[in-house]
Amino acid sequence: MRIGVLTGGGDCPGLNAVIRAVVRKGIDVHGHAILGYRDGWRGPLEGDYSELTIDSTRGILPRGGTILGSSRTNPFSRDDGPATIEDLEVDGLIAIGGEDTLGAAARLHAEHGIPVVGVPKTIDNDLGGTDRTFGFDTAVHVATEAIDRLHTTAESHNRILIVEVMGRHAGWIALHSGLAGGADVILTPERPYDIDRVCRLIERRHERGRYFSIVVVAEGAVPAEGGIATATAGVDEFGHERLGGIGHALERQIESRTGFESRATVLGHVQRGGTPTAYDRVLATRLGVGAIDAATEKKWGQMAALRGEQIVTVPIADAVAQLKTVGDEDMAVAEVFFG
Ligand code: F6P
């Protein structure tokens, strides 16, 4: 078989581990030819690819990013997009991506019969159909290390340090890094926050003799009363706003209400870059093997997913049917440690 592979959307640590696994098992075990398409859906749309070999994918397991490049190109934003992909000279495609890339893959399969298998990736961990996405563990690890470092300087200066993390409209990175880093307040998009309550929690720490605090805020968090824009100008081809800015807004609000010196740190793309953790390397490798096996068995429209400890296949549509967000039970654990 000739199998194409592409990586779309925001990159994340572990993409290269998936590519390596697809190539190794695809060529060595199944005898396929593996074509690497460049920059997500742009590659198939523009015929931009090169054949991947075991040699050309050596040494990439610990490397962050993606050797194929990535983009937020939407094949449905071009009239001839689906038809162009239908005409590719491949027996199947493996699309490694998040909500948007997999959403497009699900539609290409359902509406145009395109033979595609999915692999779920995103640092945000917000996809359905899988218990975990690779990249998330690395992002949490990076954010936790940053929180640990901010703790010591916060304590030295008796400051309130606000740490803005990624996650789009899901608070998983904020919740897990905040829990792991011992944050005093964690704010997620799922629960609009009350600034008076945030300040009360910080003041309570002062009354208990703790003159510094760490507030972890997800980039998509919003105040209950509204009024703070966390999206900056522009949307991508899938209509997503660019988030950011809530950390600095909180810095000003907390300082003016409590009188305590406050500083914001925006972690940004540091969370997405660099080498994957061992957990993400293993998960990505297992998903890559699952995906090439699924393609070999012509399980089109399916994606490799983690359920419990097992790699299984589920419909790609499950990944994007509903955003997986932080529930009240998850937050309840974190709240024990607030203030
Ligand atoms: O979806 C992954 C993610 O890193 C989000 O957490 C974040 O909002 C977004 O991508 C940033 O996208 P970009 O790299 O296009 O600025």
Tab-separated table of C-alpha atoms and ligand atoms in Angstrom:
chain	number	residue	atom	x	y	z
A	1	MET	CA	0.000	0.000	0.000
A	2	ARG	CA	0.982	3.662	-0.420
A	3	ILE	CA	0.141	5.463	2.807
A	4	GLY	CA	0.423	9.228	3.236
A	5	VAL	CA	1.033	10.785	6.637
A	6	LEU	CA	0.599	14.397	7.738
A	7	THR	CA	0.768	16.472	10.926
A	8	GLY	CA	-1.669	19.397	11.231
A	9	GLY	CA	-2.594	22.122	13.723
A	10	GLY	CA	-0.367	23.333	16.554
A	11	ASP	CA	2.680	21.117	16.860
A	12	CYS	CA	3.383	19.185	20.039
A	13	PRO	CA	6.083	16.978	21.497
A	14	GLY	CA	5.667	13.382	20.312
A	15	LEU	CA	4.699	13.996	16.673
A	16	ASN	CA	8.036	12.666	15.453
A	17	ALA	CA	7.627	9.553	17.591
A	18	VAL	CA	4.327	8.819	15.781
A	19	ILE	CA	5.919	9.373	12.361
A	20	ARG	CA	8.829	7.092	13.263
A	21	ALA	CA	6.453	4.350	14.419
A	22	VAL	CA	4.294	4.605	11.280
A	23	VAL	CA	7.385	4.392	9.065
A	24	ARG	CA	9.105	1.594	10.981
A	25	LYS	CA	6.097	-0.708	11.216
A	26	GLY	CA	4.651	0.391	7.871
A	27	ILE	CA	7.820	-0.457	5.916
A	28	ASP	CA	9.477	-3.199	7.975
A	29	VAL	CA	6.413	-5.212	8.949
A	30	HIS	CA	3.694	-4.362	6.422
A	31	GLY	CA	5.845	-3.604	3.368
A	32	HIS	CA	4.107	-0.287	2.575
A	33	ALA	CA	5.533	2.859	0.995
A	34	ILE	CA	5.101	5.831	3.352
A	35	LEU	CA	4.743	9.341	1.931
A	36	GLY	CA	5.264	12.305	4.224
A	37	TYR	CA	3.052	15.274	3.299
A	38	ARG	CA	4.347	18.720	4.286
A	39	ASP	CA	2.553	21.206	6.555
A	40	GLY	CA	-0.688	19.473	7.439
A	41	TRP	CA	-3.449	19.555	4.832
A	42	ARG	CA	-1.384	21.948	2.680
A	43	GLY	CA	0.778	19.002	1.563
A	44	PRO	CA	-2.019	16.900	0.040
A	45	LEU	CA	-3.675	20.012	-1.428
A	46	GLU	CA	-0.485	21.088	-3.193
A	47	GLY	CA	1.065	17.684	-3.841
A	48	ASP	CA	3.980	18.538	-1.552
A	49	TYR	CA	5.445	15.308	-0.193
A	50	SER	CA	8.508	13.112	-0.102
A	51	GLU	CA	8.894	9.423	0.568
A	52	LEU	CA	9.861	8.616	4.141
A	53	THR	CA	12.323	5.833	4.822
A	54	ILE	CA	13.665	4.142	7.910
A	55	ASP	CA	16.913	6.021	7.335
A	56	SER	CA	15.271	9.418	6.941
A	57	THR	CA	13.359	8.962	10.201
A	58	ARG	CA	16.278	7.759	12.321
A	59	GLY	CA	17.049	9.715	15.493
A	60	ILE	CA	13.787	11.659	15.573
A	61	LEU	CA	12.183	9.939	18.605
A	62	PRO	CA	13.404	12.510	21.175
A	63	ARG	CA	12.980	15.531	18.887
A	64	GLY	CA	10.179	18.024	19.526
A	65	GLY	CA	8.138	19.551	16.696
A	66	THR	CA	7.498	17.618	13.504
A	67	ILE	CA	9.872	16.783	10.655
A	68	LEU	CA	6.876	17.147	8.301
A	69	GLY	CA	6.030	20.693	9.361
A	70	SER	CA	2.533	21.736	10.378
A	71	SER	CA	-0.082	24.308	9.459
A	72	ARG	CA	-3.666	25.208	10.228
A	73	THR	CA	-4.708	24.808	6.565
A	74	ASN	CA	-8.366	23.807	6.251
A	75	PRO	CA	-9.055	21.620	3.167
A	76	PHE	CA	-12.681	22.790	3.226
A	77	SER	CA	-11.727	26.443	2.901
A	78	ARG	CA	-10.894	25.741	-0.788
A	79	ASP	CA	-13.683	24.707	-3.156
A	80	ASP	CA	-11.519	22.073	-4.848
A	81	GLY	CA	-9.954	20.901	-1.548
A	82	PRO	CA	-11.803	17.594	-1.013
A	83	ALA	CA	-11.649	16.698	-4.744
A	84	THR	CA	-7.883	17.314	-4.804
A	85	ILE	CA	-7.414	15.006	-1.827
A	86	GLU	CA	-9.686	12.384	-3.421
A	87	ASP	CA	-7.375	12.352	-6.457
A	88	LEU	CA	-4.183	11.628	-4.499
A	89	GLU	CA	-2.372	8.497	-5.598
A	90	VAL	CA	-2.415	6.893	-2.169
A	91	ASP	CA	-4.328	3.981	-0.676
A	92	GLY	CA	-4.839	5.819	2.591
A	93	LEU	CA	-3.880	8.800	4.714
A	94	ILE	CA	-2.867	9.002	8.355
A	95	ALA	CA	-3.816	12.406	9.774
A	96	ILE	CA	-2.123	13.272	13.063
A	97	GLY	CA	-3.854	16.238	14.609
A	98	GLY	CA	-6.214	17.857	17.047
A	99	GLU	CA	-9.762	19.136	16.854
A	100	ASP	CA	-9.375	20.864	13.484
A	101	THR	CA	-7.190	18.378	11.599
A	102	LEU	CA	-9.259	15.433	12.817
A	103	GLY	CA	-12.508	17.337	12.249
A	104	ALA	CA	-11.465	17.780	8.611
A	105	ALA	CA	-10.397	14.100	8.429
A	106	ALA	CA	-13.786	12.957	9.765
A	107	ARG	CA	-15.613	15.087	7.171
A	108	LEU	CA	-13.338	13.995	4.296
A	109	HIS	CA	-14.145	10.398	5.174
A	110	ALA	CA	-17.871	10.830	5.854
A	111	GLU	CA	-18.691	13.203	2.976
A	112	HIS	CA	-16.148	12.162	0.336
A	113	GLY	CA	-15.249	8.567	1.228
A	114	ILE	CA	-11.564	9.451	1.601
A	115	PRO	CA	-9.631	6.602	3.261
A	116	VAL	CA	-8.182	8.192	6.367
A	117	VAL	CA	-7.070	7.049	9.822
A	118	GLY	CA	-6.571	9.561	12.653
A	119	VAL	CA	-4.095	9.971	15.492
A	120	PRO	CA	-5.137	12.355	18.309
A	121	LYS	CA	-2.546	14.918	19.395
A	122	THR	CA	-2.666	18.152	21.336
A	123	ILE	CA	-1.048	19.591	24.426
A	124	ASP	CA	-4.569	20.739	25.407
A	125	ASN	CA	-5.802	17.153	26.108
A	126	ASP	CA	-9.280	18.273	25.078
A	127	LEU	CA	-10.202	15.582	22.523
A	128	GLY	CA	-12.965	13.058	23.056
A	129	GLY	CA	-12.660	9.357	22.231
A	130	THR	CA	-9.269	8.999	23.927
A	131	ASP	CA	-8.321	9.137	27.591
A	132	ARG	CA	-5.197	11.152	26.869
A	133	THR	CA	-3.489	12.950	23.995
A	134	PHE	CA	0.277	12.878	23.645
A	135	GLY	CA	1.996	16.230	24.168
A	136	PHE	CA	-0.092	16.973	27.255
A	137	ASP	CA	2.290	15.286	29.677
A	138	THR	CA	5.237	17.271	28.315
A	139	ALA	CA	3.331	20.575	28.489
A	140	VAL	CA	2.320	19.878	32.102
A	141	HIS	CA	5.907	18.965	32.935
A	142	VAL	CA	7.234	22.236	31.454
A	143	ALA	CA	4.563	24.313	33.205
A	144	THR	CA	5.177	22.564	36.531
A	145	GLU	CA	8.880	23.228	36.355
A	146	ALA	CA	8.157	26.894	35.636
A	147	ILE	CA	5.780	27.092	38.615
A	148	ASP	CA	8.447	25.544	40.865
A	149	ARG	CA	10.921	28.203	39.740
A	150	LEU	CA	8.388	31.006	40.183
A	151	HIS	CA	7.627	29.762	43.695
A	152	THR	CA	11.112	30.530	44.969
A	153	THR	CA	11.234	34.046	43.542
A	154	ALA	CA	7.643	34.750	44.668
A	155	GLU	CA	8.614	33.805	48.215
A	156	SER	CA	11.819	35.886	48.197
A	157	HIS	CA	9.930	39.024	47.161
A	158	ASN	CA	6.563	38.444	48.855
A	159	ARG	CA	4.852	38.760	45.500
A	160	ILE	CA	1.776	37.354	43.820
A	161	LEU	CA	2.942	35.546	40.684
A	162	ILE	CA	0.380	34.798	38.019
A	163	VAL	CA	1.288	32.050	35.519
A	164	GLU	CA	-0.673	31.990	32.260
A	165	VAL	CA	-0.684	28.578	30.592
A	166	MET	CA	-2.119	27.302	27.291
A	167	GLY	CA	-5.042	24.940	26.766
A	168	ARG	CA	-7.438	26.936	24.619
A	169	HIS	CA	-10.969	26.371	26.013
A	170	ALA	CA	-9.995	23.499	28.318
A	171	GLY	CA	-8.291	23.883	31.682
A	172	TRP	CA	-6.351	20.597	31.769
A	173	ILE	CA	-2.867	22.101	31.618
A	174	ALA	CA	-3.791	24.692	34.265
A	175	LEU	CA	-5.353	22.078	36.525
A	176	HIS	CA	-2.572	19.496	36.305
A	177	SER	CA	0.377	21.902	36.443
A	178	GLY	CA	-1.341	23.862	39.204
A	179	LEU	CA	-1.892	20.717	41.242
A	180	ALA	CA	1.634	19.452	40.613
A	181	GLY	CA	3.170	22.857	41.352
A	182	GLY	CA	1.109	23.549	44.487
A	183	ALA	CA	-0.704	26.606	43.103
A	184	ASP	CA	-2.787	28.637	45.549
A	185	VAL	CA	-5.451	29.471	42.971
A	186	ILE	CA	-6.189	27.768	39.622
A	187	LEU	CA	-8.489	29.434	37.100
A	188	THR	CA	-9.886	27.458	34.165
A	189	PRO	CA	-12.138	28.356	31.216
A	190	GLU	CA	-14.798	25.917	32.408
A	191	ARG	CA	-15.591	28.050	35.461
A	192	PRO	CA	-15.741	31.819	35.012
A	193	TYR	CA	-13.910	33.253	38.032
A	194	ASP	CA	-14.962	35.814	40.618
A	195	ILE	CA	-12.102	38.286	41.117
A	196	ASP	CA	-13.302	39.094	44.666
A	197	ARG	CA	-12.975	35.431	45.603
A	198	VAL	CA	-9.496	35.218	44.045
A	199	CYS	CA	-8.394	38.245	46.107
A	200	ARG	CA	-9.984	36.844	49.281
A	201	LEU	CA	-8.019	33.599	48.862
A	202	ILE	CA	-4.776	35.539	48.491
A	203	GLU	CA	-5.604	37.755	51.497
A	204	ARG	CA	-6.382	34.674	53.571
A	205	ARG	CA	-2.888	33.386	52.873
A	206	HIS	CA	-1.459	36.680	54.104
A	207	GLU	CA	-3.484	36.383	57.313
A	208	ARG	CA	-1.923	32.953	57.764
A	209	GLY	CA	1.564	34.371	57.332
A	210	ARG	CA	2.098	33.340	53.717
A	211	TYR	CA	3.005	36.588	51.984
A	212	PHE	CA	3.344	35.215	48.472
A	213	SER	CA	0.928	33.328	46.222
A	214	ILE	CA	0.955	31.485	42.909
A	215	VAL	CA	-2.080	31.872	40.654
A	216	VAL	CA	-2.217	29.564	37.619
A	217	VAL	CA	-4.594	30.807	34.940
A	218	ALA	CA	-5.557	29.099	31.693
A	219	GLU	CA	-5.348	31.373	28.645
A	220	GLY	CA	-9.066	30.793	28.007
A	221	ALA	CA	-10.231	31.681	31.534
A	222	VAL	CA	-12.799	34.474	31.765
A	223	PRO	CA	-14.102	36.606	34.639
A	224	ALA	CA	-17.695	35.929	35.683
A	225	GLU	CA	-18.626	39.571	35.208
A	226	GLY	CA	-17.070	39.677	31.700
A	227	GLY	CA	-15.208	42.733	30.547
A	228	ILE	CA	-11.725	41.274	29.952
A	229	ALA	CA	-10.848	40.329	26.395
A	230	THR	CA	-8.577	37.289	26.321
A	231	ALA	CA	-8.647	36.969	22.554
A	232	THR	CA	-6.419	39.156	20.421
A	233	ALA	CA	-7.058	40.108	16.819
A	234	GLY	CA	-7.506	37.530	14.083
A	235	VAL	CA	-8.827	34.023	13.592
A	236	ASP	CA	-7.229	31.033	11.856
A	237	GLU	CA	-8.682	29.075	8.886
A	238	PHE	CA	-10.833	27.084	11.283
A	239	GLY	CA	-12.248	30.256	12.876
A	240	HIS	CA	-10.326	29.991	16.177
A	241	GLU	CA	-9.365	33.157	18.003
A	242	ARG	CA	-5.843	33.663	19.275
A	243	LEU	CA	-6.018	33.607	23.065
A	244	GLY	CA	-3.797	35.358	25.591
A	245	GLY	CA	-3.629	38.337	27.904
A	246	ILE	CA	-5.597	37.153	30.913
A	247	GLY	CA	-2.425	36.822	33.027
A	248	HIS	CA	-1.514	40.496	32.716
A	249	ALA	CA	-5.124	41.566	33.238
A	250	LEU	CA	-5.179	39.576	36.488
A	251	GLU	CA	-1.845	41.064	37.557
A	252	ARG	CA	-3.344	44.560	37.391
A	253	GLN	CA	-6.621	43.567	39.042
A	254	ILE	CA	-5.054	41.673	41.932
A	255	GLU	CA	-2.483	44.381	42.643
A	256	SER	CA	-5.012	47.190	42.595
A	257	ARG	CA	-7.530	45.342	44.795
A	258	THR	CA	-5.165	43.825	47.365
A	259	GLY	CA	-2.241	46.236	47.253
A	260	PHE	CA	0.125	43.237	46.981
A	261	GLU	CA	2.866	43.478	44.380
A	262	SER	CA	1.969	41.183	41.471
A	263	ARG	CA	3.739	39.954	38.336
A	264	ALA	CA	2.512	37.851	35.409
A	265	THR	CA	4.467	35.252	33.419
A	266	VAL	CA	3.069	33.957	30.131
A	267	LEU	CA	4.540	30.532	29.355
A	268	GLY	CA	3.237	30.434	25.785
A	269	HIS	CA	4.906	28.207	23.216
A	270	VAL	CA	7.616	27.052	25.621
A	271	GLN	CA	4.981	24.493	26.650
A	272	ARG	CA	4.817	23.083	23.114
A	273	GLY	CA	8.491	23.013	22.234
A	274	GLY	CA	11.342	20.688	23.002
A	275	THR	CA	11.787	17.032	23.736
A	276	PRO	CA	8.801	14.882	24.750
A	277	THR	CA	8.658	13.212	28.151
A	278	ALA	CA	9.132	9.436	28.279
A	279	TYR	CA	5.358	9.057	28.788
A	280	ASP	CA	4.601	11.032	25.611
A	281	ARG	CA	7.230	9.135	23.601
A	282	VAL	CA	5.686	5.833	24.614
A	283	LEU	CA	2.080	6.944	24.039
A	284	ALA	CA	2.943	8.501	20.653
A	285	THR	CA	4.822	5.379	19.581
A	286	ARG	CA	1.922	3.119	20.579
A	287	LEU	CA	-0.573	5.348	18.743
A	288	GLY	CA	1.626	5.375	15.622
A	289	VAL	CA	1.785	1.583	15.590
A	290	GLY	CA	-1.992	1.459	16.170
A	291	ALA	CA	-2.612	3.843	13.287
A	292	ILE	CA	-0.508	2.009	10.695
A	293	ASP	CA	-2.103	-1.283	11.763
A	294	ALA	CA	-5.562	0.294	11.377
A	295	ALA	CA	-4.648	1.612	7.907
A	296	THR	CA	-3.343	-1.822	6.892
A	297	GLU	CA	-6.681	-3.302	7.976
A	298	LYS	CA	-8.482	-0.507	6.046
A	299	LYS	CA	-10.259	0.742	9.147
A	300	TRP	CA	-10.953	4.054	7.419
A	301	GLY	CA	-12.708	6.735	9.419
A	302	GLN	CA	-11.197	5.332	12.637
A	303	MET	CA	-8.526	6.734	14.906
A	304	ALA	CA	-6.041	5.114	17.256
A	305	ALA	CA	-6.933	6.026	20.839
A	306	LEU	CA	-5.972	5.281	24.418
A	307	ARG	CA	-8.701	3.679	26.533
A	308	GLY	CA	-7.480	2.731	29.974
A	309	GLU	CA	-4.163	1.007	29.286
A	310	GLN	CA	-5.116	-0.225	25.814
A	311	ILE	CA	-4.652	1.252	22.337
A	312	VAL	CA	-7.959	0.789	20.500
A	313	THR	CA	-9.657	2.238	17.430
A	314	VAL	CA	-12.684	4.519	17.675
A	315	PRO	CA	-14.461	6.654	15.047
A	316	ILE	CA	-12.490	9.841	14.295
A	317	ALA	CA	-15.762	11.722	14.746
A	318	ASP	CA	-15.697	10.776	18.462
A	319	ALA	CA	-12.583	12.908	18.929
A	320	VAL	CA	-14.340	16.058	17.849
A	321	ALA	CA	-17.971	15.405	18.773
A	322	GLN	CA	-17.547	17.155	22.106
A	323	LEU	CA	-14.648	19.029	23.684
A	324	LYS	CA	-13.333	17.174	26.743
A	325	THR	CA	-13.270	19.733	29.522
A	326	VAL	CA	-12.412	19.878	33.220
A	327	GLY	CA	-15.328	18.746	35.375
A	328	ASP	CA	-16.365	19.822	38.861
A	329	GLU	CA	-14.972	16.647	40.404
A	330	ASP	CA	-11.524	17.340	38.929
A	331	MET	CA	-11.593	20.903	40.277
A	332	ALA	CA	-12.802	19.795	43.697
A	333	VAL	CA	-9.437	18.133	44.367
A	334	ALA	CA	-7.546	21.300	43.456
A	335	GLU	CA	-9.786	23.508	45.602
A	336	VAL	CA	-8.704	21.709	48.767
A	337	PHE	CA	-5.388	23.527	48.366
A	338	PHE	CA	-6.663	27.005	47.422
A	339	GLY	CA	-5.801	29.977	49.647
B	1	F6P	O1	-4.008	23.808	20.530
B	1	F6P	C1	-2.714	23.948	20.999
B	1	F6P	C2	-2.421	25.370	21.329
B	1	F6P	O2	-1.086	25.458	21.790
B	1	F6P	C3	-3.376	26.036	22.302
B	1	F6P	O3	-3.118	25.689	23.630
B	1	F6P	C4	-3.155	27.491	21.973
B	1	F6P	O4	-4.279	28.293	22.274
B	1	F6P	C5	-2.918	27.475	20.494
B	1	F6P	O5	-2.493	26.170	20.166
B	1	F6P	C6	-1.888	28.475	20.029
B	1	F6P	O6	-1.842	28.420	18.654
B	1	F6P	P1	-0.734	29.136	17.774
B	1	F6P	O7	0.528	28.343	17.903
B	1	F6P	O8	-1.291	29.100	16.404
B	1	F6P	O9	-0.556	30.515	18.335
